[in-house]
CSV table of C-alpha atoms (C1' of nucleotides) in Angstrom, one decimal:
chain,number,residue,atom,x,y,z
X,1,UNK,CA,109.8,109.5,115.2
X,2,UNK,CA,107.6,110.8,117.9
X,3,UNK,CA,105.4,113.8,117.4
X,4,UNK,CA,107.6,115.9,119.6
X,5,UNK,CA,108.1,118.6,117.1
X,6,UNK,CA,104.4,119.5,116.6
X,7,UNK,CA,103.9,123.1,117.4
X,8,UNK,CA,103.3,123.5,121.1
X,9,UNK,CA,100.3,125.7,121.5
X,10,UNK,CA,101.6,129.2,120.9
X,11,UNK,CA,99.6,131.0,123.4
X,12,UNK,CA,99.4,134.4,121.7
X,13,UNK,CA,99.0,135.6,118.1
X,14,UNK,CA,101.7,133.8,116.3
X,15,UNK,CA,104.1,135.8,114.2
X,16,UNK,CA,105.4,132.8,112.4
X,17,UNK,CA,101.8,132.3,111.1
X,18,UNK,CA,103.0,134.1,108.1
X,19,UNK,CA,105.4,131.3,107.3
X,20,UNK,CA,102.7,128.6,107.9
X,21,UNK,CA,100.3,130.4,105.7
X,22,UNK,CA,102.8,130.9,102.9
X,23,UNK,CA,103.6,127.2,102.9
X,24,UNK,CA,99.9,126.3,102.8
X,25,UNK,CA,99.2,128.7,99.9
X,26,UNK,CA,102.1,127.5,97.8
X,27,UNK,CA,101.4,123.8,98.6
X,28,UNK,CA,97.7,124.2,97.6
X,29,UNK,CA,98.7,125.7,94.3
X,30,UNK,CA,101.3,123.2,93.4
X,31,UNK,CA,99.5,120.1,94.7
X,32,UNK,CA,96.5,121.2,92.7
X,33,UNK,CA,98.5,121.5,89.5
X,34,UNK,CA,100.7,118.5,89.7
X,35,UNK,CA,99.6,116.3,92.5
X,36,UNK,CA,101.1,115.2,95.8
X,37,UNK,CA,103.8,113.0,94.3
X,38,UNK,CA,104.6,115.4,91.5
X,39,UNK,CA,105.8,118.3,93.7
X,40,UNK,CA,108.8,118.3,95.9
X,41,UNK,CA,109.2,120.1,99.2
X,42,UNK,CA,112.0,122.1,97.8
X,43,UNK,CA,109.8,123.6,95.2
X,44,UNK,CA,107.1,124.4,97.7
X,45,UNK,CA,109.4,126.1,100.1
X,46,UNK,CA,111.1,128.0,97.3
X,47,UNK,CA,107.8,129.3,96.0
X,48,UNK,CA,106.7,130.1,99.6
X,49,UNK,CA,110.0,131.9,100.2
X,50,UNK,CA,110.8,129.9,103.3
X,51,UNK,CA,113.5,127.4,104.3
X,52,UNK,CA,113.2,123.8,103.3
X,53,UNK,CA,113.1,122.5,106.9
X,54,UNK,CA,110.1,124.7,107.7
X,55,UNK,CA,107.6,122.2,106.4
X,56,UNK,CA,108.8,119.4,108.7
X,57,UNK,CA,109.2,121.8,111.5
X,58,UNK,CA,105.7,123.3,111.3
X,59,UNK,CA,103.7,120.4,110.0
X,60,UNK,CA,105.7,117.3,110.8
X,61,UNK,CA,105.7,115.7,107.3
X,62,UNK,CA,104.6,116.2,103.8
X,63,UNK,CA,101.5,114.1,104.4
X,64,UNK,CA,100.5,116.1,107.4
X,65,UNK,CA,100.9,119.2,105.4
X,66,UNK,CA,98.2,118.0,103.1
X,67,UNK,CA,96.0,117.1,106.1
X,68,UNK,CA,96.5,120.5,107.6
X,69,UNK,CA,95.6,122.1,104.2
X,70,UNK,CA,92.3,120.3,104.1
X,71,UNK,CA,91.6,120.9,107.7
X,72,UNK,CA,91.8,124.6,107.2
X,73,UNK,CA,90.2,125.0,103.8
X,74,UNK,CA,87.4,122.4,104.0
X,75,UNK,CA,85.8,123.6,107.2
X,76,UNK,CA,84.4,126.9,105.9
X,77,UNK,CA,82.9,125.0,103.0
X,78,UNK,CA,81.1,122.5,105.2
X,79,UNK,CA,80.0,125.1,107.7
X,80,UNK,CA,78.5,127.3,105.0
X,81,UNK,CA,76.8,124.2,103.5
X,82,UNK,CA,75.2,123.3,106.8
X,83,UNK,CA,74.1,126.9,107.2
X,84,UNK,CA,72.5,127.0,103.8
X,85,UNK,CA,70.8,123.6,104.4
X,86,UNK,CA,69.3,124.9,107.6
X,87,UNK,CA,67.8,127.8,105.7
X,88,UNK,CA,66.1,125.6,103.1
X,89,UNK,CA,62.4,125.7,103.4
X,90,UNK,CA,59.3,125.1,101.4
X,91,UNK,CA,57.6,128.5,101.0
X,92,UNK,CA,55.5,130.3,98.4
X,93,UNK,CA,57.6,132.5,96.3
X,94,UNK,CA,60.8,130.5,96.8
X,95,UNK,CA,62.3,128.0,94.6
X,96,UNK,CA,61.3,124.3,95.0
X,97,UNK,CA,63.0,122.4,97.8
X,98,UNK,CA,65.2,120.4,95.5
X,99,UNK,CA,66.7,123.5,93.9
X,100,UNK,CA,67.4,125.0,97.2
X,101,UNK,CA,69.1,122.0,98.6
X,102,UNK,CA,71.3,121.4,95.5
X,103,UNK,CA,72.3,125.1,95.4
X,104,UNK,CA,73.2,124.9,99.1
X,105,UNK,CA,75.4,121.9,98.5
X,106,UNK,CA,77.1,123.3,95.4
X,107,UNK,CA,77.6,127.0,96.0
X,108,UNK,CA,80.0,126.8,98.9
X,109,UNK,CA,82.1,124.3,97.0
X,110,UNK,CA,82.4,126.6,94.0
X,111,UNK,CA,82.7,130.1,95.5
X,112,UNK,CA,84.1,129.5,99.0
X,113,UNK,CA,87.6,128.9,100.2
X,114,UNK,CA,89.2,132.0,98.8
X,115,UNK,CA,90.2,133.2,102.2
X,116,UNK,CA,93.8,133.7,103.2
X,117,UNK,CA,95.5,133.6,99.9
X,118,UNK,CA,94.2,130.4,98.4
X,119,UNK,CA,91.5,131.1,96.0
X,120,UNK,CA,88.6,128.7,95.8
X,121,UNK,CA,89.4,127.5,92.4
X,122,UNK,CA,92.8,126.2,93.4
X,123,UNK,CA,91.4,124.3,96.4
X,124,UNK,CA,88.6,122.9,94.2
X,125,UNK,CA,91.1,121.6,91.8
X,126,UNK,CA,93.0,119.9,94.6
X,127,UNK,CA,89.8,118.4,95.9
X,128,UNK,CA,88.8,117.1,92.5
X,129,UNK,CA,92.2,115.5,92.0
X,130,UNK,CA,92.2,113.7,95.3
X,131,UNK,CA,88.6,112.6,94.7
X,132,UNK,CA,89.5,110.4,91.7
X,133,UNK,CA,92.4,108.7,93.5
X,134,UNK,CA,92.0,105.5,95.4
X,135,UNK,CA,95.0,106.1,97.7
X,136,UNK,CA,94.0,105.4,101.2
X,137,UNK,CA,95.4,108.6,102.7
X,138,UNK,CA,93.4,110.8,100.3
X,139,UNK,CA,90.2,108.9,100.9
X,140,UNK,CA,90.6,109.3,104.6
X,141,UNK,CA,91.2,113.0,104.3
X,142,UNK,CA,88.2,113.6,102.0
X,143,UNK,CA,85.9,111.4,104.2
X,144,UNK,CA,86.9,113.2,107.3
X,145,UNK,CA,86.4,116.6,105.7
X,146,UNK,CA,83.2,116.1,103.8
X,147,UNK,CA,81.3,112.9,104.6
X,148,UNK,CA,79.2,114.4,107.4
X,149,UNK,CA,77.8,117.3,105.5
X,150,UNK,CA,77.5,115.3,102.3
X,151,UNK,CA,75.4,112.7,104.1
X,152,UNK,CA,73.2,115.4,105.5
X,153,UNK,CA,72.5,116.7,102.0
X,154,UNK,CA,71.8,113.2,100.7
X,155,UNK,CA,69.1,112.9,103.3
X,156,UNK,CA,67.7,116.3,102.3
X,157,UNK,CA,67.5,115.2,98.7
X,158,UNK,CA,65.9,111.9,99.7
X,159,UNK,CA,63.3,113.9,101.6
X,160,UNK,CA,62.7,116.3,98.8
X,161,UNK,CA,62.0,113.4,96.4
X,162,UNK,CA,59.7,111.2,98.4
X,163,UNK,CA,58.5,109.2,95.4
X,164,UNK,CA,62.0,108.2,94.3
X,165,UNK,CA,63.6,105.0,95.7
X,166,UNK,CA,66.5,105.7,97.9
X,167,UNK,CA,68.9,103.7,95.7
X,168,UNK,CA,68.0,105.8,92.8
X,169,UNK,CA,68.7,109.0,94.7
X,170,UNK,CA,72.1,107.6,95.7
X,171,UNK,CA,73.1,106.9,92.1
X,172,UNK,CA,72.0,110.4,91.1
X,173,UNK,CA,73.8,112.0,94.0
X,174,UNK,CA,76.9,110.2,92.9
X,175,UNK,CA,76.4,111.6,89.4
X,176,UNK,CA,76.1,115.1,90.9
X,177,UNK,CA,79.4,114.7,92.7
X,178,UNK,CA,80.9,113.9,89.3
X,179,UNK,CA,79.6,117.0,87.7
X,180,UNK,CA,80.7,119.1,90.6
X,181,UNK,CA,84.2,117.7,90.9
X,182,UNK,CA,84.8,117.7,87.1
X,183,UNK,CA,83.7,121.3,86.9
X,184,UNK,CA,85.9,122.3,89.8
X,185,UNK,CA,88.8,120.5,88.2
X,186,UNK,CA,88.5,122.7,85.1
X,187,UNK,CA,90.8,120.5,83.1
X,188,UNK,CA,90.4,122.6,80.0
X,189,UNK,CA,89.0,119.7,78.0
X,190,UNK,CA,85.6,121.2,77.3
X,191,UNK,CA,87.3,124.4,76.2
X,192,UNK,CA,89.4,122.5,73.7
X,193,UNK,CA,86.3,120.6,72.4
X,194,UNK,CA,84.0,123.6,72.1
X,195,UNK,CA,86.6,126.3,71.3
X,196,UNK,CA,86.2,128.1,74.6
X,197,UNK,CA,82.5,129.1,74.7
X,198,UNK,CA,82.0,127.1,77.9
X,199,UNK,CA,84.1,128.3,80.9
X,200,UNK,CA,83.8,126.2,84.0
X,201,UNK,CA,85.9,128.6,85.9
X,202,UNK,CA,83.0,131.0,85.9
X,203,UNK,CA,81.5,129.9,89.2
X,204,UNK,CA,78.2,131.8,88.9
X,205,UNK,CA,77.6,130.6,85.4
X,206,UNK,CA,78.5,127.1,86.3
X,207,UNK,CA,76.0,127.1,89.2
X,208,UNK,CA,73.3,128.6,87.0
X,209,UNK,CA,73.7,125.9,84.4
X,210,UNK,CA,74.3,123.1,86.8
X,211,UNK,CA,71.4,123.3,89.2
X,212,UNK,CA,68.6,123.1,86.6
X,213,UNK,CA,70.4,120.3,84.8
X,214,UNK,CA,70.8,118.3,88.0
X,215,UNK,CA,67.3,118.9,89.2
X,216,UNK,CA,65.9,117.7,86.0
X,217,UNK,CA,68.0,114.6,86.2
X,218,UNK,CA,66.9,114.0,89.8
X,219,UNK,CA,63.3,114.3,88.9
X,220,UNK,CA,63.5,111.8,86.0
X,221,UNK,CA,61.2,108.8,86.6
X,222,UNK,CA,62.8,105.9,88.4
X,223,UNK,CA,64.6,103.3,86.4
X,224,UNK,CA,62.7,100.1,85.6
Y,1,UNK,CA,119.2,111.8,73.4
Y,2,UNK,CA,118.0,110.9,69.9
Y,3,UNK,CA,115.2,108.5,69.3
Y,4,UNK,CA,117.6,105.9,68.0
Y,5,UNK,CA,116.4,103.2,70.3
Y,6,UNK,CA,112.8,103.2,69.2
Y,7,UNK,CA,111.9,99.7,68.1
Y,8,UNK,CA,112.8,99.4,64.4
Y,9,UNK,CA,109.8,97.9,62.6
Y,10,UNK,CA,109.9,94.3,63.5
Y,11,UNK,CA,108.7,92.8,60.3
Y,12,UNK,CA,107.0,89.7,61.6
Y,13,UNK,CA,105.0,88.7,64.6
Y,14,UNK,CA,107.1,89.8,67.5
Y,15,UNK,CA,107.9,87.3,70.2
Y,16,UNK,CA,109.0,90.1,72.7
Y,17,UNK,CA,105.4,91.3,72.4
Y,18,UNK,CA,104.9,89.4,75.5
Y,19,UNK,CA,107.3,91.7,77.4
Y,20,UNK,CA,105.7,94.8,75.9
Y,21,UNK,CA,102.3,93.7,76.8
Y,22,UNK,CA,103.3,92.8,80.3
Y,23,UNK,CA,104.7,96.2,80.9
Y,24,UNK,CA,101.6,97.9,79.5
Y,25,UNK,CA,99.4,95.9,81.7
Y,26,UNK,CA,101.3,96.5,84.9
Y,27,UNK,CA,101.8,100.2,84.1
Y,28,UNK,CA,98.1,100.7,83.5
Y,29,UNK,CA,97.2,99.1,86.8
Y,30,UNK,CA,99.8,101.0,88.8
Y,31,UNK,CA,99.3,104.4,87.0
Y,32,UNK,CA,95.6,104.1,87.5
Y,33,UNK,CA,96.0,103.5,91.2
Y,34,UNK,CA,98.7,106.0,92.1
Y,35,UNK,CA,99.3,108.2,89.1
Y,36,UNK,CA,102.3,108.8,86.9
Y,37,UNK,CA,104.5,110.5,89.5
Y,38,UNK,CA,103.5,108.1,92.2
Y,39,UNK,CA,104.8,104.9,90.6
Y,40,UNK,CA,108.4,104.1,89.7
Y,41,UNK,CA,109.8,102.2,86.8
Y,42,UNK,CA,111.3,99.6,89.2
Y,43,UNK,CA,107.9,98.8,90.6
Y,44,UNK,CA,106.3,98.5,87.2
Y,45,UNK,CA,109.0,96.2,85.8
Y,46,UNK,CA,109.0,94.1,89.0
Y,47,UNK,CA,105.2,93.6,88.7
Y,48,UNK,CA,105.6,92.8,85.0
Y,49,UNK,CA,108.4,90.4,85.7
Y,50,UNK,CA,110.8,92.1,83.3
Y,51,UNK,CA,114.1,93.9,83.6
Y,52,UNK,CA,114.2,97.5,84.6
Y,53,UNK,CA,115.8,98.6,81.3
Y,54,UNK,CA,113.1,97.0,79.3
Y,55,UNK,CA,110.8,100.1,79.5
Y,56,UNK,CA,113.4,102.4,78.1
Y,57,UNK,CA,114.4,99.9,75.5
Y,58,UNK,CA,110.9,99.2,74.2
Y,59,UNK,CA,109.2,102.5,74.7
Y,60,UNK,CA,112.0,105.1,75.0
Y,61,UNK,CA,111.0,106.8,78.2
Y,62,UNK,CA,108.4,106.7,81.0
Y,63,UNK,CA,106.3,109.4,79.3
Y,64,UNK,CA,106.3,107.5,76.0
Y,65,UNK,CA,105.1,104.4,77.9
Y,66,UNK,CA,102.0,106.4,78.9
Y,67,UNK,CA,101.5,107.6,75.4
Y,68,UNK,CA,101.8,104.0,74.0
Y,69,UNK,CA,99.3,102.9,76.7
Y,70,UNK,CA,96.7,105.3,75.5
Y,71,UNK,CA,97.4,104.7,71.8
Y,72,UNK,CA,96.6,101.0,72.3
Y,73,UNK,CA,93.7,101.2,74.7
Y,74,UNK,CA,91.8,104.3,73.5
Y,75,UNK,CA,91.5,103.3,69.8
Y,76,UNK,CA,89.0,100.4,70.4
Y,77,UNK,CA,86.8,102.7,72.5
Y,78,UNK,CA,86.6,105.5,69.9
Y,79,UNK,CA,86.1,103.0,67.1
Y,80,UNK,CA,83.2,101.3,68.9
Y,81,UNK,CA,81.8,104.8,69.7
Y,82,UNK,CA,81.8,105.8,66.1
Y,83,UNK,CA,80.3,102.5,65.0
Y,84,UNK,CA,77.5,102.9,67.5
Y,85,UNK,CA,77.0,106.6,66.4
Y,86,UNK,CA,76.6,105.5,62.8
Y,87,UNK,CA,73.8,103.0,63.9
Y,88,UNK,CA,71.8,105.7,65.7
Y,89,UNK,CA,68.6,106.4,63.9
Y,90,UNK,CA,65.1,107.7,64.5
Y,91,UNK,CA,62.8,104.8,64.0
Y,92,UNK,CA,59.5,103.5,65.5
Y,93,UNK,CA,60.0,101.0,68.2
Y,94,UNK,CA,63.5,102.3,69.1
Y,95,UNK,CA,64.5,104.6,71.8
Y,96,UNK,CA,64.5,108.3,71.2
Y,97,UNK,CA,67.6,109.7,69.4
Y,98,UNK,CA,69.1,111.3,72.5
Y,99,UNK,CA,69.1,108.1,74.4
Y,100,UNK,CA,70.7,106.2,71.6
Y,101,UNK,CA,73.4,108.8,71.2
Y,102,UNK,CA,74.3,109.0,74.9
Y,103,UNK,CA,74.4,105.2,75.2
Y,104,UNK,CA,76.6,105.0,72.2
Y,105,UNK,CA,79.0,107.5,73.8
Y,106,UNK,CA,79.0,106.0,77.2
Y,107,UNK,CA,78.9,102.2,76.7
Y,108,UNK,CA,82.3,101.8,75.1
Y,109,UNK,CA,83.9,103.9,77.8
Y,110,UNK,CA,82.5,101.6,80.5
Y,111,UNK,CA,82.6,98.2,79.0
Y,112,UNK,CA,85.3,98.2,76.5
Y,113,UNK,CA,89.1,98.1,76.8
Y,114,UNK,CA,89.3,94.8,78.5
Y,115,UNK,CA,91.3,93.3,75.7
Y,116,UNK,CA,94.8,92.0,76.3
Y,117,UNK,CA,95.0,91.8,80.0
Y,118,UNK,CA,94.0,95.3,81.0
Y,119,UNK,CA,90.4,95.3,82.1
Y,120,UNK,CA,88.2,98.2,81.2
Y,121,UNK,CA,87.8,99.4,84.7
Y,122,UNK,CA,91.5,99.9,85.1
Y,123,UNK,CA,91.9,101.9,82.0
Y,124,UNK,CA,88.8,104.0,83.0
Y,125,UNK,CA,90.4,104.9,86.2
Y,126,UNK,CA,93.6,106.0,84.5
Y,127,UNK,CA,91.5,108.0,82.1
Y,128,UNK,CA,89.6,109.7,84.9
Y,129,UNK,CA,92.7,110.5,86.8
Y,130,UNK,CA,94.4,112.1,83.8
Y,131,UNK,CA,91.3,114.0,83.0
Y,132,UNK,CA,91.3,116.1,86.1
Y,133,UNK,CA,94.9,117.1,85.8
Y,134,UNK,CA,96.1,120.2,84.0
Y,135,UNK,CA,99.5,118.9,83.0
Y,136,UNK,CA,100.2,119.6,79.4
Y,137,UNK,CA,101.3,116.1,78.5
Y,138,UNK,CA,98.2,114.5,79.8
Y,139,UNK,CA,95.9,117.0,78.1
Y,140,UNK,CA,97.7,116.4,74.8
Y,141,UNK,CA,97.3,112.6,75.2
Y,142,UNK,CA,93.7,112.8,76.0
Y,143,UNK,CA,92.9,115.3,73.3
Y,144,UNK,CA,94.7,113.2,70.7
Y,145,UNK,CA,92.9,110.1,71.8
Y,146,UNK,CA,89.3,111.3,72.3
Y,147,UNK,CA,88.7,114.8,70.9
Y,148,UNK,CA,87.6,113.7,67.5
Y,149,UNK,CA,85.0,111.2,68.5
Y,150,UNK,CA,83.8,113.4,71.4
Y,151,UNK,CA,83.3,116.3,69.0
Y,152,UNK,CA,81.2,114.1,66.7
Y,153,UNK,CA,79.0,113.1,69.6
Y,154,UNK,CA,78.6,116.7,70.7
Y,155,UNK,CA,77.3,117.5,67.2
Y,156,UNK,CA,74.9,114.5,67.4
Y,157,UNK,CA,73.5,115.8,70.7
Y,158,UNK,CA,73.1,119.3,69.3
Y,159,UNK,CA,71.2,117.8,66.4
Y,160,UNK,CA,69.0,115.7,68.7
Y,161,UNK,CA,68.1,118.8,70.7
Y,162,UNK,CA,67.3,121.4,68.0
Y,163,UNK,CA,65.5,123.7,70.4
Y,164,UNK,CA,68.3,124.0,72.9
Y,165,UNK,CA,70.9,126.7,72.4
Y,166,UNK,CA,74.3,125.3,71.5
Y,167,UNK,CA,76.0,126.8,74.5
Y,168,UNK,CA,73.5,125.1,76.8
Y,169,UNK,CA,74.3,121.8,75.1
Y,170,UNK,CA,78.0,122.3,75.6
Y,171,UNK,CA,77.6,122.9,79.3
Y,172,UNK,CA,75.5,119.9,79.7
Y,173,UNK,CA,77.9,117.8,77.7
Y,174,UNK,CA,80.6,118.9,80.0
Y,175,UNK,CA,78.5,117.8,82.9
Y,176,UNK,CA,78.0,114.4,81.2
Y,177,UNK,CA,81.8,114.0,81.0
Y,178,UNK,CA,82.0,114.6,84.7
Y,179,UNK,CA,79.5,111.9,85.6
Y,180,UNK,CA,81.2,109.5,83.2
Y,181,UNK,CA,84.7,110.1,84.5
Y,182,UNK,CA,83.7,110.1,88.1
Y,183,UNK,CA,81.9,106.9,87.7
Y,184,UNK,CA,84.8,105.3,85.9
Y,185,UNK,CA,87.1,106.6,88.7
Y,186,UNK,CA,85.2,104.6,91.2
Y,187,UNK,CA,86.9,106.3,94.1
Y,188,UNK,CA,84.8,104.5,96.7
Y,189,UNK,CA,83.4,107.7,98.1
Y,190,UNK,CA,79.7,107.0,97.3
Y,191,UNK,CA,80.1,103.6,98.8
Y,192,UNK,CA,81.4,105.1,102.0
Y,193,UNK,CA,78.5,107.6,102.1
Y,194,UNK,CA,75.8,105.2,101.3
Y,195,UNK,CA,77.2,102.1,102.9
Y,196,UNK,CA,77.8,100.3,99.7
Y,197,UNK,CA,74.3,100.1,98.1
Y,198,UNK,CA,75.6,102.0,95.0
Y,199,UNK,CA,78.3,100.2,93.1
Y,200,UNK,CA,79.8,102.3,90.2
Y,201,UNK,CA,81.9,99.3,89.2
Y,202,UNK,CA,78.8,97.6,87.9
Y,203,UNK,CA,79.0,98.9,84.3
Y,204,UNK,CA,75.6,97.7,83.2
Y,205,UNK,CA,73.9,99.1,86.2
Y,206,UNK,CA,75.7,102.4,85.9
Y,207,UNK,CA,74.7,102.7,82.3
Y,208,UNK,CA,71.0,101.9,83.1
Y,209,UNK,CA,71.0,104.6,85.8
Y,210,UNK,CA,73.1,107.2,84.0
Y,211,UNK,CA,71.5,107.4,80.6
Y,212,UNK,CA,67.9,108.3,81.9
Y,213,UNK,CA,69.4,110.8,84.4
Y,214,UNK,CA,71.5,112.5,81.7
Y,215,UNK,CA,68.7,112.6,79.1
Y,216,UNK,CA,66.4,114.3,81.6
Y,217,UNK,CA,69.1,116.8,82.3
Y,218,UNK,CA,69.7,117.5,78.7
Y,219,UNK,CA,66.0,118.0,78.1
Y,220,UNK,CA,65.6,120.5,80.8
Y,221,UNK,CA,64.4,123.9,79.5
Y,222,UNK,CA,67.1,126.3,78.6
Y,223,UNK,CA,68.5,128.5,81.4
Y,224,UNK,CA,67.2,132.1,81.5
R,1,DA,C1',122.7,140.6,131.5
R,2,DT,C1',121.3,135.8,131.3
R,3,DC,C1',118.4,132.2,130.2
R,4,DC,C1',114.8,129.9,127.5
R,5,DG,C1',111.6,128.2,124.2
R,6,DT,C1',110.7,129.3,119.4
R,7,DA,C1',112.1,129.9,114.7
R,8,DT,C1',115.2,129.9,110.8
R,9,DA,C1',119.2,128.3,108.3
R,10,DA,C1',122.6,125.2,106.0
R,11,DA,C1',124.2,120.8,105.5
R,12,DA,C1',124.0,116.2,105.5
R,13,DC,C1',121.3,111.7,105.8
R,14,DA,C1',119.8,107.5,103.4
R,15,DC,C1',117.0,106.6,99.6
R,16,DT,C1',114.7,106.5,95.2
R,17,DC,C1',114.2,108.3,90.7
R,18,DG,C1',114.6,107.9,85.2
R,19,DT,C1',118.1,106.9,82.3
R,20,DT,C1',122.3,104.9,80.2
R,21,DC,C1',126.0,101.6,79.3
R,22,DG,C1',128.5,97.4,78.2
R,23,DA,C1',128.3,92.8,78.2
R,24,DA,C1',125.9,88.5,77.7
R,25,DA,C1',122.3,85.7,75.7
R,26,DG,C1',119.3,84.4,72.2
R,27,DA,C1',117.5,83.8,67.4
R,28,DA,C1',117.9,83.4,62.4
R,29,DG,C1',120.2,83.3,58.0
R,30,DA,C1',124.3,82.4,55.2
O,1,DT,C1',130.0,77.5,62.3
O,2,DC,C1',130.2,82.2,61.9
O,3,DT,C1',127.9,86.5,61.6
O,4,DT,C1',124.4,89.8,62.6
O,5,DC,C1',120.6,91.8,64.8
O,6,DT,C1',117.5,91.9,68.6
O,7,DT,C1',116.6,91.4,73.3
O,8,DT,C1',117.8,90.8,78.2
O,9,DC,C1',120.4,91.7,82.1
O,10,DG,C1',123.2,93.7,86.0
O,11,DA,C1',125.3,97.7,87.3
O,12,DA,C1',126.1,102.2,87.5
O,13,DC,C1',125.2,107.3,86.7
O,14,DG,C1',123.8,111.9,88.3
O,15,DA,C1',120.0,114.2,90.1
O,16,DG,C1',116.3,114.6,93.2
O,17,DT,C1',113.5,112.8,97.3
O,18,DG,C1',111.6,113.5,102.4
O,19,DT,C1',113.6,113.8,106.6
O,20,DT,C1',117.0,114.8,110.3
O,21,DT,C1',120.5,117.1,112.6
O,22,DT,C1',123.4,120.8,114.1
O,23,DA,C1',124.1,125.4,114.7
O,24,DT,C1',122.6,130.1,114.8
O,25,DA,C1',119.5,134.0,115.5
O,26,DC,C1',115.4,136.1,117.6
O,27,DG,C1',112.3,137.7,121.7
O,28,DG,C1',110.7,138.1,126.0
O,29,DA,C1',110.8,136.9,130.7
O,30,DT,C1',113.4,136.8,135.1
DNA sequence: ATCCGTATAAAACACTCGTTCGAAAGAAGA
DNA sequence: TCTTCTTTCGAACGAGTGTTTTATACGGAT
């Protein structure tokens, strides 16, 4: 009932970190593929090669496992985002401001997160899945992880498009989130329609195609 | 084991259609909110006001319930899509071809489906959720329901943009699917970022904002 | 060596899951 | 009325769920 079993500040380099990391890695993979409700703790612990009770011992509950997963994997993304946003600047020889901002927002989401055994694509899938749910827990996790940096980028886009009404920018920013998340989800649908010529799993290619597309959309004249 | 209990061709207007429809309606709502694995048959049948065994009696299994749901709700969308595609034509006084095609693709997805108790928004959410999963069953259901009409619209967009390489069109078509599905999902995230000024649940507004945005993106010069 | 806080292990907890069964009820025709 | 087919209902099945508990092993410190 109480949170007595939360790990009590292991002062030194933890040797059981291996177990924790193995659980996180397996959980990310399985959650991304079949969702929170679709995967059992027994399957996760079996794939991680640890005992069933390890999840509740190290994380407290299944829900807190998901929270811990996001707390670890999302931070590098938002940090890199803010770093890239700080480097954006109008200067001769560089790309226009809007292109810089969008690339700074999208690139970390696509390419980052592949530290410590969980590749970026897996975490992206998990993110995309949680993003289309209306479950309160997921919305809270996503908000806590990404809202701050996302709001900062929204302001940067507003500033980069001074002639566009703010409401218009917000709609288009929303559309951008859709393209980003659906590409990260990589559901395989576009492959089945086109026969495989378009591969959203290729992060560099996706970025190269996505940024010009979005910039053109953002620069469209305001709606009547 | 066998499919013996499938409903055996009720020759006339079925009176138990009420039960079937109530189940479909409740299942759509609950599946859309919490996913296939997140909702139990007991909750569905309770909300529908029918007996627990009714699902297996009328549909055969939980999976077949989902298939039946899509078989009923997706057909009107694709039919309306193809009807609108057939009406697209280059003519003075009308919008450009690309705008007509995209509107024909998007409008039925947003506004249709609200027949027989399930409003369009609910089915849209369910669609969006299934679209980001990589589970084989869901991909099969979505492919069967939408691939044909989607492929036809892809060809129409290719034809409307003769100067754009096909691969480029396919990428941008994929991006369009992302904007459409994320808007239908209406996860509430853009509201929490912007404070509620942007409401994806407003279908007409979403269409008015989405079509110009996408058309500008499609018309961007090809990537190097 | 003992003690102690941490970690792992196996078993059991109380539920919920999708599905099935047998009986009861209803509807329609002979 | 009797019969037949369809539909509903309550109860149960076996399997699987997240979580808790109990006991055992490990690793340093005193």
